[in-house]
XYZ file of C-alpha atoms in Angstrom:
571
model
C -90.911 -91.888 52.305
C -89.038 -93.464 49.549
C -90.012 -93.094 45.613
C -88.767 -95.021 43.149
C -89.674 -93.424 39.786
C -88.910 -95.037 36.268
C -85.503 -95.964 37.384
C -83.177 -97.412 34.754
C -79.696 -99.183 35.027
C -77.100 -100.431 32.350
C -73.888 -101.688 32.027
C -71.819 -101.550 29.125
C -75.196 -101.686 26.774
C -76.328 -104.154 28.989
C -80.013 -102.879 30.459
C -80.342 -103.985 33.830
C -83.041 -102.074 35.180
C -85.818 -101.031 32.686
C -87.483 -98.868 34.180
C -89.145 -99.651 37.514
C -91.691 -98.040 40.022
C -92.767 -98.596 43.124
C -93.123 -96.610 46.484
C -92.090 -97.061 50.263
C -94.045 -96.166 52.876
C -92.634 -94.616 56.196
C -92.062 -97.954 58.838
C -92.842 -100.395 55.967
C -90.912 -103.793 55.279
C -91.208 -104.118 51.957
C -89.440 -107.641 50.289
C -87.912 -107.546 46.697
C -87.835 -111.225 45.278
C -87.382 -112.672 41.801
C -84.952 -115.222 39.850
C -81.633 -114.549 40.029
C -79.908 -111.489 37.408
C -83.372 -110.180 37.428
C -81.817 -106.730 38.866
C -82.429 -106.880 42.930
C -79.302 -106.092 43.881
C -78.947 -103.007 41.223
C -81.745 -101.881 42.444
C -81.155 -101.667 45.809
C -77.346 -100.105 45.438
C -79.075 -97.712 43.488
C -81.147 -96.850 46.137
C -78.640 -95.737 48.500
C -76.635 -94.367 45.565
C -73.485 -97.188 45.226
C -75.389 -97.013 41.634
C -76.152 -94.200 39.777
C -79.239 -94.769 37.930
C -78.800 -94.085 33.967
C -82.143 -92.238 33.997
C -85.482 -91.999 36.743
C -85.262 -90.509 39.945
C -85.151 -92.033 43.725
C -86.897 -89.461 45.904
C -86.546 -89.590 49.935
C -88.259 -88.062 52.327
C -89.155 -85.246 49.184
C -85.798 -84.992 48.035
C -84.332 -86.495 45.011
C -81.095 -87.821 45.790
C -79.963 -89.231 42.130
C -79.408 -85.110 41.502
C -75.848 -83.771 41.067
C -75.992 -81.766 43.985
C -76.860 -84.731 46.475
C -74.850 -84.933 49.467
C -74.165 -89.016 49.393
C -72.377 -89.263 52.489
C -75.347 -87.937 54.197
C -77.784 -89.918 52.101
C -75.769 -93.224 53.072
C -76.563 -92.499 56.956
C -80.407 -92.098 56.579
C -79.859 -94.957 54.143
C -77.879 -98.021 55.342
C -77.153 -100.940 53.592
C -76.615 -104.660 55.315
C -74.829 -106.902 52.281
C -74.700 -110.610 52.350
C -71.368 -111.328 53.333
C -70.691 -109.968 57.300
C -69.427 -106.807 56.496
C -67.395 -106.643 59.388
C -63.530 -106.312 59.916
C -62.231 -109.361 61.650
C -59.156 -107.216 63.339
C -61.356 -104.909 65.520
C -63.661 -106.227 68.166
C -67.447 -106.309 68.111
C -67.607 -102.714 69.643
C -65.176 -101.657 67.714
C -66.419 -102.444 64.620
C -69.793 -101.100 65.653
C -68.106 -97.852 66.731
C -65.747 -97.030 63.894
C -68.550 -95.347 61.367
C -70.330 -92.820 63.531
C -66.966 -91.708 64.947
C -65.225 -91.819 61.922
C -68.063 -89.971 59.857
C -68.228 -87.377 63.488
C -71.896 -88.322 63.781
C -71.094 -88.382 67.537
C -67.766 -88.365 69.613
C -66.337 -91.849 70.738
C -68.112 -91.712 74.415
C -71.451 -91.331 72.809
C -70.732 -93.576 69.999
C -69.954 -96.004 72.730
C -72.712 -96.034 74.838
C -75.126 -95.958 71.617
C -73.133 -99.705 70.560
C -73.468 -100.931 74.195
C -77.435 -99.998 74.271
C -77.819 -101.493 70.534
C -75.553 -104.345 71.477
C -77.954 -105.137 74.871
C -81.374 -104.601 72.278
C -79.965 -107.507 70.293
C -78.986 -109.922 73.144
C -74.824 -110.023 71.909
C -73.436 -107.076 75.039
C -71.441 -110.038 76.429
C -69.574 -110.380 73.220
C -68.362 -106.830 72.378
C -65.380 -107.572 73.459
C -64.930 -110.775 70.949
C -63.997 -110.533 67.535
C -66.207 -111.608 64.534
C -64.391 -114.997 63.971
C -65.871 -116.220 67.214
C -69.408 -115.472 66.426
C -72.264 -117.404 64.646
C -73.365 -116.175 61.031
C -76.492 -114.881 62.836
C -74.690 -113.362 65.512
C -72.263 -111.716 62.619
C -75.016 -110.284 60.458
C -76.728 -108.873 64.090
C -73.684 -106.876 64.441
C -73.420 -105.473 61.265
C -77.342 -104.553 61.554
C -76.710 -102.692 65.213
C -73.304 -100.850 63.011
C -75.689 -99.607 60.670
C -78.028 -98.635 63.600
C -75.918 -97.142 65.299
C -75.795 -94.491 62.430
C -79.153 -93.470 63.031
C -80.514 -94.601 59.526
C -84.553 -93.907 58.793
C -84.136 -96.477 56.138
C -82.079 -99.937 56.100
C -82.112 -102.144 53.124
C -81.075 -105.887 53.698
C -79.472 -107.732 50.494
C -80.071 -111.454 51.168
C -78.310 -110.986 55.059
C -79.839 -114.354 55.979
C -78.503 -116.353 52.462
C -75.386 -117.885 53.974
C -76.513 -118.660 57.980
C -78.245 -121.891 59.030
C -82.205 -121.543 60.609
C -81.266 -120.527 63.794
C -79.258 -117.442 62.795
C -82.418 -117.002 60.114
C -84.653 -116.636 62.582
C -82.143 -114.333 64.803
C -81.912 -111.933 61.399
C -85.622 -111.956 60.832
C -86.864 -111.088 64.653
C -83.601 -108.190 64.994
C -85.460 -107.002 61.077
C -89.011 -106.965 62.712
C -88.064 -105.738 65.801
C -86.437 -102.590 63.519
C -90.180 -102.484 61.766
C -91.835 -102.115 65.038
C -89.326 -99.453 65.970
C -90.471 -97.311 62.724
C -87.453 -98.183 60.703
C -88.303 -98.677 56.926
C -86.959 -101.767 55.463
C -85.863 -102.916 52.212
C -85.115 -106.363 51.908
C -84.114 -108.864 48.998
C -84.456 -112.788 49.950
C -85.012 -115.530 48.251
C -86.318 -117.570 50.893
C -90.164 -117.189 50.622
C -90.905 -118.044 54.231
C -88.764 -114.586 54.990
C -90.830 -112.636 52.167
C -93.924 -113.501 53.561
C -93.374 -111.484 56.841
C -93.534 -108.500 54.705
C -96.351 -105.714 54.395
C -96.026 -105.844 50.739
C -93.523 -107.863 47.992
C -92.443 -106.304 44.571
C -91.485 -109.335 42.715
C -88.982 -108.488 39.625
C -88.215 -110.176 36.516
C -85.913 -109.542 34.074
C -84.776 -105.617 34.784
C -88.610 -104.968 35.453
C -91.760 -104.715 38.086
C -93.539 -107.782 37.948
C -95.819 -107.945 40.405
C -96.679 -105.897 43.462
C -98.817 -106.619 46.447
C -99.471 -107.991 49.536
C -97.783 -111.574 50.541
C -101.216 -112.800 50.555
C -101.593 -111.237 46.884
C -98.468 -112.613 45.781
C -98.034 -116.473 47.011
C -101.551 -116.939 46.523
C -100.810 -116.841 42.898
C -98.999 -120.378 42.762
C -98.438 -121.231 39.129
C -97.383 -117.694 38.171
C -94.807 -117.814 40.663
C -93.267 -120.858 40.176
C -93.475 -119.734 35.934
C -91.274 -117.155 37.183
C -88.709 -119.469 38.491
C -89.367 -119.335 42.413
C -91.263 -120.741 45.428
C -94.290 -120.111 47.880
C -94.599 -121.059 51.306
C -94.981 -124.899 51.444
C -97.928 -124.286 53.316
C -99.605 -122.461 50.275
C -98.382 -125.232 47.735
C -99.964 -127.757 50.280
C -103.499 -126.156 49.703
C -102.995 -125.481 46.015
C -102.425 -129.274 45.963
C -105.478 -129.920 48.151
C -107.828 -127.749 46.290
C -106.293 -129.487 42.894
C -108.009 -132.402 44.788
C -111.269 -130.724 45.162
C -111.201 -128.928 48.491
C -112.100 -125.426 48.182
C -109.435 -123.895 50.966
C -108.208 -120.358 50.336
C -105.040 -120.064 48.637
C -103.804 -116.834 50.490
C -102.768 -119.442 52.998
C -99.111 -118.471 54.207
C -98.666 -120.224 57.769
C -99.322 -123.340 60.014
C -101.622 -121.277 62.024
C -103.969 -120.372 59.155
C -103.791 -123.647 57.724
C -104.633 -125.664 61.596
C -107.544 -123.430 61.809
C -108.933 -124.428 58.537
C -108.622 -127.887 59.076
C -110.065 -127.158 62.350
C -113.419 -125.299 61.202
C -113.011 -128.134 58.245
C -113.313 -131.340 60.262
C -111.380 -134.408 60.339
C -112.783 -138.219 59.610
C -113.304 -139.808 62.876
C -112.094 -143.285 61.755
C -108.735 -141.924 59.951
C -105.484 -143.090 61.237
C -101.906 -143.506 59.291
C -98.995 -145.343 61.441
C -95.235 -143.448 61.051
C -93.451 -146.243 59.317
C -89.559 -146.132 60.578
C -87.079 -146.900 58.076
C -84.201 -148.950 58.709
C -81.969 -148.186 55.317
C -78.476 -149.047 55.613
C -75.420 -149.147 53.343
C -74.478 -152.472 51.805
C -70.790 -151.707 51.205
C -68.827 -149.012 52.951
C -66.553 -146.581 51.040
C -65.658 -144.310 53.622
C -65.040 -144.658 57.341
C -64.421 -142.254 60.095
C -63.304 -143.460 63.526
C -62.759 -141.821 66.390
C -62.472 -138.268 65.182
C -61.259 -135.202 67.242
C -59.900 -132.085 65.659
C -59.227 -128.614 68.164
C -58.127 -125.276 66.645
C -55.896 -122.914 68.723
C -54.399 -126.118 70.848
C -52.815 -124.205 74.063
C -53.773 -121.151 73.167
C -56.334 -119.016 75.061
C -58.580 -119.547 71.650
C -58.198 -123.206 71.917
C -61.950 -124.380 70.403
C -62.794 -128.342 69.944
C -64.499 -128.622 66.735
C -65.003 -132.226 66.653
C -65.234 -134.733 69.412
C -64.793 -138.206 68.466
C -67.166 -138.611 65.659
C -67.309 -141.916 63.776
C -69.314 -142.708 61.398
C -69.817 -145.001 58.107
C -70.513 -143.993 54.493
C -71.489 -146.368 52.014
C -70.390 -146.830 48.337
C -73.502 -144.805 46.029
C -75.370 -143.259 49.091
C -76.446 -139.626 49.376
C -75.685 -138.038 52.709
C -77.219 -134.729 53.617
C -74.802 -133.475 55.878
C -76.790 -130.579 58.599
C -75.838 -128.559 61.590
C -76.147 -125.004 63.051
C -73.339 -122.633 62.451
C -70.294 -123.938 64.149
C -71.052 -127.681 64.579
C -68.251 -128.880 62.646
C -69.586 -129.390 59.593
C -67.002 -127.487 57.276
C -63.672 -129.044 59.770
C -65.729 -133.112 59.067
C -65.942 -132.696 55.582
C -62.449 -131.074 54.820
C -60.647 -134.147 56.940
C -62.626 -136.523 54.728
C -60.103 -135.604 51.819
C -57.112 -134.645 53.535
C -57.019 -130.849 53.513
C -57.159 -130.944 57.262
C -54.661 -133.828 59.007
C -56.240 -136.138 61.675
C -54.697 -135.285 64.971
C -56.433 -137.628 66.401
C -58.620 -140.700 65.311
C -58.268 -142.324 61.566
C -60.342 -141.508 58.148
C -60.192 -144.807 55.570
C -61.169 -145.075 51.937
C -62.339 -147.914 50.874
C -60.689 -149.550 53.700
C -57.178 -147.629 53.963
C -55.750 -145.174 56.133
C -55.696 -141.999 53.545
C -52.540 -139.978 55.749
C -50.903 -143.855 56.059
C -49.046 -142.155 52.968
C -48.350 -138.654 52.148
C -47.332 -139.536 48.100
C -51.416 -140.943 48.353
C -52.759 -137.515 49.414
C -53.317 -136.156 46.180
C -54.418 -139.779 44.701
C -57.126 -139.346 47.504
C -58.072 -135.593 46.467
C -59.027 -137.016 43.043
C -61.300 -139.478 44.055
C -62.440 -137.649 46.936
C -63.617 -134.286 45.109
C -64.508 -131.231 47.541
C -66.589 -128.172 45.798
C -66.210 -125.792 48.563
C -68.845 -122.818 48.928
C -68.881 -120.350 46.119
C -66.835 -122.054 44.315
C -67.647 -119.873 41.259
C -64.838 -117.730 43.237
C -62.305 -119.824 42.217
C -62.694 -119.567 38.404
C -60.112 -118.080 36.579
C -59.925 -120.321 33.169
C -60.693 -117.675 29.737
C -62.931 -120.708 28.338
C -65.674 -122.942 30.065
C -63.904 -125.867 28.111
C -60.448 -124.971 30.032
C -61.472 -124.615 33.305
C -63.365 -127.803 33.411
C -60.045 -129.222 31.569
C -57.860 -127.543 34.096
C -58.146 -130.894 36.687
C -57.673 -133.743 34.104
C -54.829 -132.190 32.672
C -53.390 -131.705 36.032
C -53.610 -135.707 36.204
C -51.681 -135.786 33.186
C -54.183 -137.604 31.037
C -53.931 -137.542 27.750
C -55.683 -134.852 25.419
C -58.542 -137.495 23.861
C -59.169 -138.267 27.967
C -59.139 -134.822 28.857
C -61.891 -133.646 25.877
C -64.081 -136.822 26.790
C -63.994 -136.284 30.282
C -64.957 -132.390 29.760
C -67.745 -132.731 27.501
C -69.465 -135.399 30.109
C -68.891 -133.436 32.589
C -70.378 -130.463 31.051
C -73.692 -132.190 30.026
C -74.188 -133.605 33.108
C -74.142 -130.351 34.906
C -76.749 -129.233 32.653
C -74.443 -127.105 30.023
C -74.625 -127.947 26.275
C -70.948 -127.593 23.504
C -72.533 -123.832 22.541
C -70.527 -123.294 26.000
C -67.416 -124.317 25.201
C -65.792 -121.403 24.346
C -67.473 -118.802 25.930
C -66.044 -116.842 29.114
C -67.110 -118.329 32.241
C -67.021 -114.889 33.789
C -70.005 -114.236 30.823
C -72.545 -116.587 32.821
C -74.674 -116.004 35.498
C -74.253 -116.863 39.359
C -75.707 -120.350 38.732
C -74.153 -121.421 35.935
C -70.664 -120.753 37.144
C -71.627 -122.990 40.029
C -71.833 -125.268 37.188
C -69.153 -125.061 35.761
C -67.093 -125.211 38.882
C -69.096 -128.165 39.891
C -68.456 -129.824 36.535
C -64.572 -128.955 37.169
C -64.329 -131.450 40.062
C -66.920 -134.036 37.844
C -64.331 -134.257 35.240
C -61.795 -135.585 37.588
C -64.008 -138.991 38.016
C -64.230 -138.771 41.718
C -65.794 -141.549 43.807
C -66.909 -139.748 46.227
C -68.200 -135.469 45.999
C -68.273 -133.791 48.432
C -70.468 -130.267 48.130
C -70.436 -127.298 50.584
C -73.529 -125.239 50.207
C -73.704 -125.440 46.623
C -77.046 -123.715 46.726
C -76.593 -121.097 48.728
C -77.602 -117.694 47.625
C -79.571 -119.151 44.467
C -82.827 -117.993 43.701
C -85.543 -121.130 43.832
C -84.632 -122.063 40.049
C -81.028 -121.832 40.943
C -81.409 -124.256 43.555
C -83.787 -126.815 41.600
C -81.488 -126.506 38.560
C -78.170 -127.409 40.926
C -79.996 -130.268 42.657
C -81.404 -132.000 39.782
C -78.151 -131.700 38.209
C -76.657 -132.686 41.457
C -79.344 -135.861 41.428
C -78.863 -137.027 37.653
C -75.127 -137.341 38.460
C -75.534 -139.163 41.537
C -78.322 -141.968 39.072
C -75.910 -141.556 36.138
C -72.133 -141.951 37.816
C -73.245 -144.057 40.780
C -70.801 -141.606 43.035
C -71.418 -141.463 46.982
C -72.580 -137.867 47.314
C -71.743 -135.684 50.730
C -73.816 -132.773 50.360
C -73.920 -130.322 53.071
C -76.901 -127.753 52.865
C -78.554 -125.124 55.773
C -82.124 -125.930 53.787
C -84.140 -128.773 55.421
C -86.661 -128.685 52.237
C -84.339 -129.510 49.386
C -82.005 -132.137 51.228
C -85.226 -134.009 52.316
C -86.379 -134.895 49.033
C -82.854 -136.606 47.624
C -80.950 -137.969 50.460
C -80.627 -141.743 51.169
C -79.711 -140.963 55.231
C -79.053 -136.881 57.332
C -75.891 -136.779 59.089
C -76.694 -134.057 61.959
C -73.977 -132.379 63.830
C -74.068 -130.721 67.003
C -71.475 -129.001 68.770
C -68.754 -131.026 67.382
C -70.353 -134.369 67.887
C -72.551 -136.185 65.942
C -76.294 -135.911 67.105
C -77.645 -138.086 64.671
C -76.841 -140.087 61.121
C -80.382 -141.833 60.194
C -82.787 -142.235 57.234
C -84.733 -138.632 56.170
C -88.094 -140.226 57.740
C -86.341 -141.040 61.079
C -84.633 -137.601 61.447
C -87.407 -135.007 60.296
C -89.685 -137.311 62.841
C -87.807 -135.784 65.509
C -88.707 -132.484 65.123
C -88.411 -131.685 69.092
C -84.830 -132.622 69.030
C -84.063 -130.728 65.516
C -85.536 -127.826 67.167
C -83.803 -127.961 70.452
C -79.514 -127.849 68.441
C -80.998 -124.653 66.637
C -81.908 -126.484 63.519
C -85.563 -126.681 61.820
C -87.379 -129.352 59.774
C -89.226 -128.461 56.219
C -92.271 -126.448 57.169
C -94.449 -129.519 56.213
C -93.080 -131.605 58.898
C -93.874 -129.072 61.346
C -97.208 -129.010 60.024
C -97.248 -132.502 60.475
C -96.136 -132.670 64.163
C -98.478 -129.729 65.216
C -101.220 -131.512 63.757
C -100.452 -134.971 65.917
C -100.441 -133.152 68.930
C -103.907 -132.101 68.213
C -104.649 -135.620 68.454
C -104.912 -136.183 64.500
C -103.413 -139.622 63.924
C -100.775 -138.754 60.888
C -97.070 -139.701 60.249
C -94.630 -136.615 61.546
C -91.892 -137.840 58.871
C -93.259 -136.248 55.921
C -91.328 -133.855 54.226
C -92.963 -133.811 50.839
C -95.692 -131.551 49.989
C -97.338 -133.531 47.712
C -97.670 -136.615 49.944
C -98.385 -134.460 52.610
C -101.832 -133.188 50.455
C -102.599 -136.832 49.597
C -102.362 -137.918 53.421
C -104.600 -134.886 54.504
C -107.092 -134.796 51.909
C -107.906 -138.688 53.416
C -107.669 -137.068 56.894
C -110.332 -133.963 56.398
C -114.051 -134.209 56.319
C -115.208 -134.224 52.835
């Protein structure tokens, strides 16, 4: 159905595709992974022509639609194209928006186009809500109403470019069953992720590197190849890296192991030692000196209005000084309205925020006192760079504090190490780096001010798995080195587990639970039931217990997972 032949892509000089092949089969999902700037994205806009390729051909259903005499507009409807960001527009209602193509393109007249919205609408569980408009729906809920826009153009062909990076589990899962459910319908799918879990539920993965085809094959083929994949900068199922770490042990388990399923059924046929049994130890951490209290917190937007919408319900809660919080909750739970009343962007209307022990709105000439030492990166804050030198824009805060210039230069160049940059940098354009590194640098900008407490929204989101580890170790040596309290809020159950000191889970507005890592991911039930998820290994865990095998359920780490096991199969 879809041929991509020796396709090439630059940029002023700059080669960003180098000439890649691969093919599409009619009704196929085929995932497109690799390390961030590898080409994905240039790739795919080249497939539905936003990109001209420089040279190669993309043939579709027998025609080759990179010639001159191409009809795009008609290409783009058998073709349709599902970004990351909700490509909706927030003045028009659901319906609306799902209307406006077709009609405006005269694919159909508005009756039709209507009825076509209301059936797609019903097919993705959302027809009571075509009448709302996209700021009261959930990420998932947004990117499900793009999807039935495109679909309601009739496309043969969709490609998906990372539509589930910015959502939490929940809406995940929403994305990937309305994507399946398109497969079993005969829709061909193109989709880039860099979530492995989501890759896996592919027919077949072409994993790029560097402009190029790296690999090609089934998920089976692909994952089961461990150490290639992570030399290449990103992940494979947990469940996979549990048996690679099992087999490292001496087991002899096959390593085109993706899910819990397969992996229950080989312990099954495997055996497990009668006599084994490992108690759940609870953990009872707690601060020793508190640096930041909230009491009694309530915040509503729309007050009076008929949009009137309670985002937080008398939450309190009590940080201490040096602690890592992971800070989790489904789309909607209040996460982003907590964190941005914790430095004063957002007044308390009702109920009090103290640092280290004071009111921070008892005075307004404080407020900006406060904003130093409470630093907020908000998400993609790479979007907010506008400095011509790396040096300046991490300057840009100290200077704004009116330190003096031997301050400001001492302050930058820690800053910049500790985010993992080197004094090569220092002049260069941050616009010159890649999606990561700007993340740095932004990161770096708030460092530089000498906050006590940072505050981080998302900072990994829409990294590629060396993106992520890169941002978190940096995010980890600065916690060791600086001895900061660290607020970091993430939709990824996996990487917060292995660096937080306590999880601060919100639901709805309130606060569902603020424990250790062990005590939260133990309650997997509970996790499941507000729409969140636990790391894939603590799933494993819990299925495995109610089997009747006596292990821990709080285990989030892979490796301590395989040494638990290993004592818990049959040798």
């Amino acid at each position: 159905m879809l041929e991509v032949k020796n396709v090439k892509k630059s940029f002023d000089k700059l080669n960003v595709l180098k000439g890649i092949s691969f093919n599409v089969e009619k009704g196929e999902v085929i995932s497109v992974i690799g390390p961030s700037g590898c080409g994905k994205s240039t790739l795919l806009r080249c497939i539905n022509m936003l990109e001209k390729p420089s040279s190669g051909k993309i043939i579709f259903e027998g025609i080759d639609i990179t010639s001159k005499n191409t009809d795009l507009p008609k290409v783009r409807e058998k073709i349709g194209m599902v970004f990351q960001q909700f490509n909706l527009f927030p003045h028009l209602t659901v319906l609306d928006n799902i209307i406006l193509a077709p009609v405006k393109l005269g694919i159909m007249d508005k009756d039709s186009a209507i009825k076509r919205a209301e059936e797609l609408l019903k097919e993705t569980s959302l027809l009571d809500k075509k009448d709302n408009y996209p700021e009261e729906l959930s990420g998932g809920q947004k990117q499900r109403v793009a999807i039935a826009g495109i679909l309601a153009m009739t496309p043969k062909c969709i490609i998906f470019d990372e539509p589930t990076a910015m959502i939490d589990p929940l809406g995940r899962k929403e994305v990937m069953d309305t994507i399946l459910e398109l497969h079993a319908q005969g829709i061909t799918v193109v989709l880039i992720t860099h979530y492995m879990e989501e890759a896996a539920l592919a027919d077949r993965i072409v994993v790029m590197n560097d402009g190029q085809k790296e690999m090609e094959g089934t998920p089976k083929e692909i994952f089961s190849q461990v150490e290639k994949m992570k030399g290449l900068g990103l992940d494979v199922p947990q469940v996979t890296e549990l048996v690679y770490y099992l087999n490292k042990m001496g087991r002899n388990f096959p390593m085109d192991t993706l899910s819990i399923n397969e992996f229950i059924d080989l312990a099954d046929k495997n055996g497990y030692n009668d006599d084994f049994s490992m108690e759940e130890v609870k953990s009872d951490w707690k601060p020793s000196e508190t640096i930041l209290e909230v009491k009694n917190l309530t915040h509503t937007y729309g007050k009076g209005t008929a949009f009137e919408r309670t985002a937080l319900k008398n939450v309190n809660i009590a940080i201490g000084k040096g602690e890592f919080v992971g800070l989790i909750g489904h789309t909607g739970s209040g996460k982003s309205t907590l964190i941005e009343h914790l430095n004063g962007l957002i007044k308390a209307e009702e109920g009090n925020i103290y640092f280290k022990g004071k009111d921070i709105f008892e005075n307004k000439q404080d407020l900006k006192h406060i904003r130093e030492k409470i630093g907020l990166v908000f998400q993609y804050p790479e979007h907010q760079i506008f400095e011509s030198t790396i040096f300046d824009e991490v300057a840009f805060g100290p200077r704004n504090m009116g330190l003096d210039k031997e301050e400001v230069e001492k302050r930058v160049k820690q800053a910049i190490k500790l985010v993992g940059l080197d004094e090569s940098c220092y002049k260069k354009s941050p616009f010159d780096l890649s999606g990561g590194q700007k993340r740095r640098v932004a990161i770096a900008g708030v460092v530089a001010m000498n906050p006590e407490i940072l505050i981080l929204d998302e900072p990994m989101a829409g990294l590629d798995p060396k993106g992520r580890a890169e941002i978190l170790s940096n995010i980890t040596e600065m916690h060791q080195k600086l001895g900061i309290t660290i607020i970091l809020v993430s939709h990824s159950m996996e990487e917060i587990a292995d660096i937080a000191d306590r999880i601060l889970v919100m639901n709805r507005g309130n606060v569902e639970m603020f424990d250790t890592v062990e005590n939260v991911f133990s309650q997997v039930e509970k996790l499941l039931a507000i729409g969140l998820n636990a790391p894939q290994i603590s799933l494993l865990m819990y299925r495995l217990k109610g089997r009747g095998l006596k292990v821990p359920t709080n285990i989030y780490n892979v490796k301590k997972a395989a040494d638990i096991l290993n004592q818990a199969l049959r040798k």
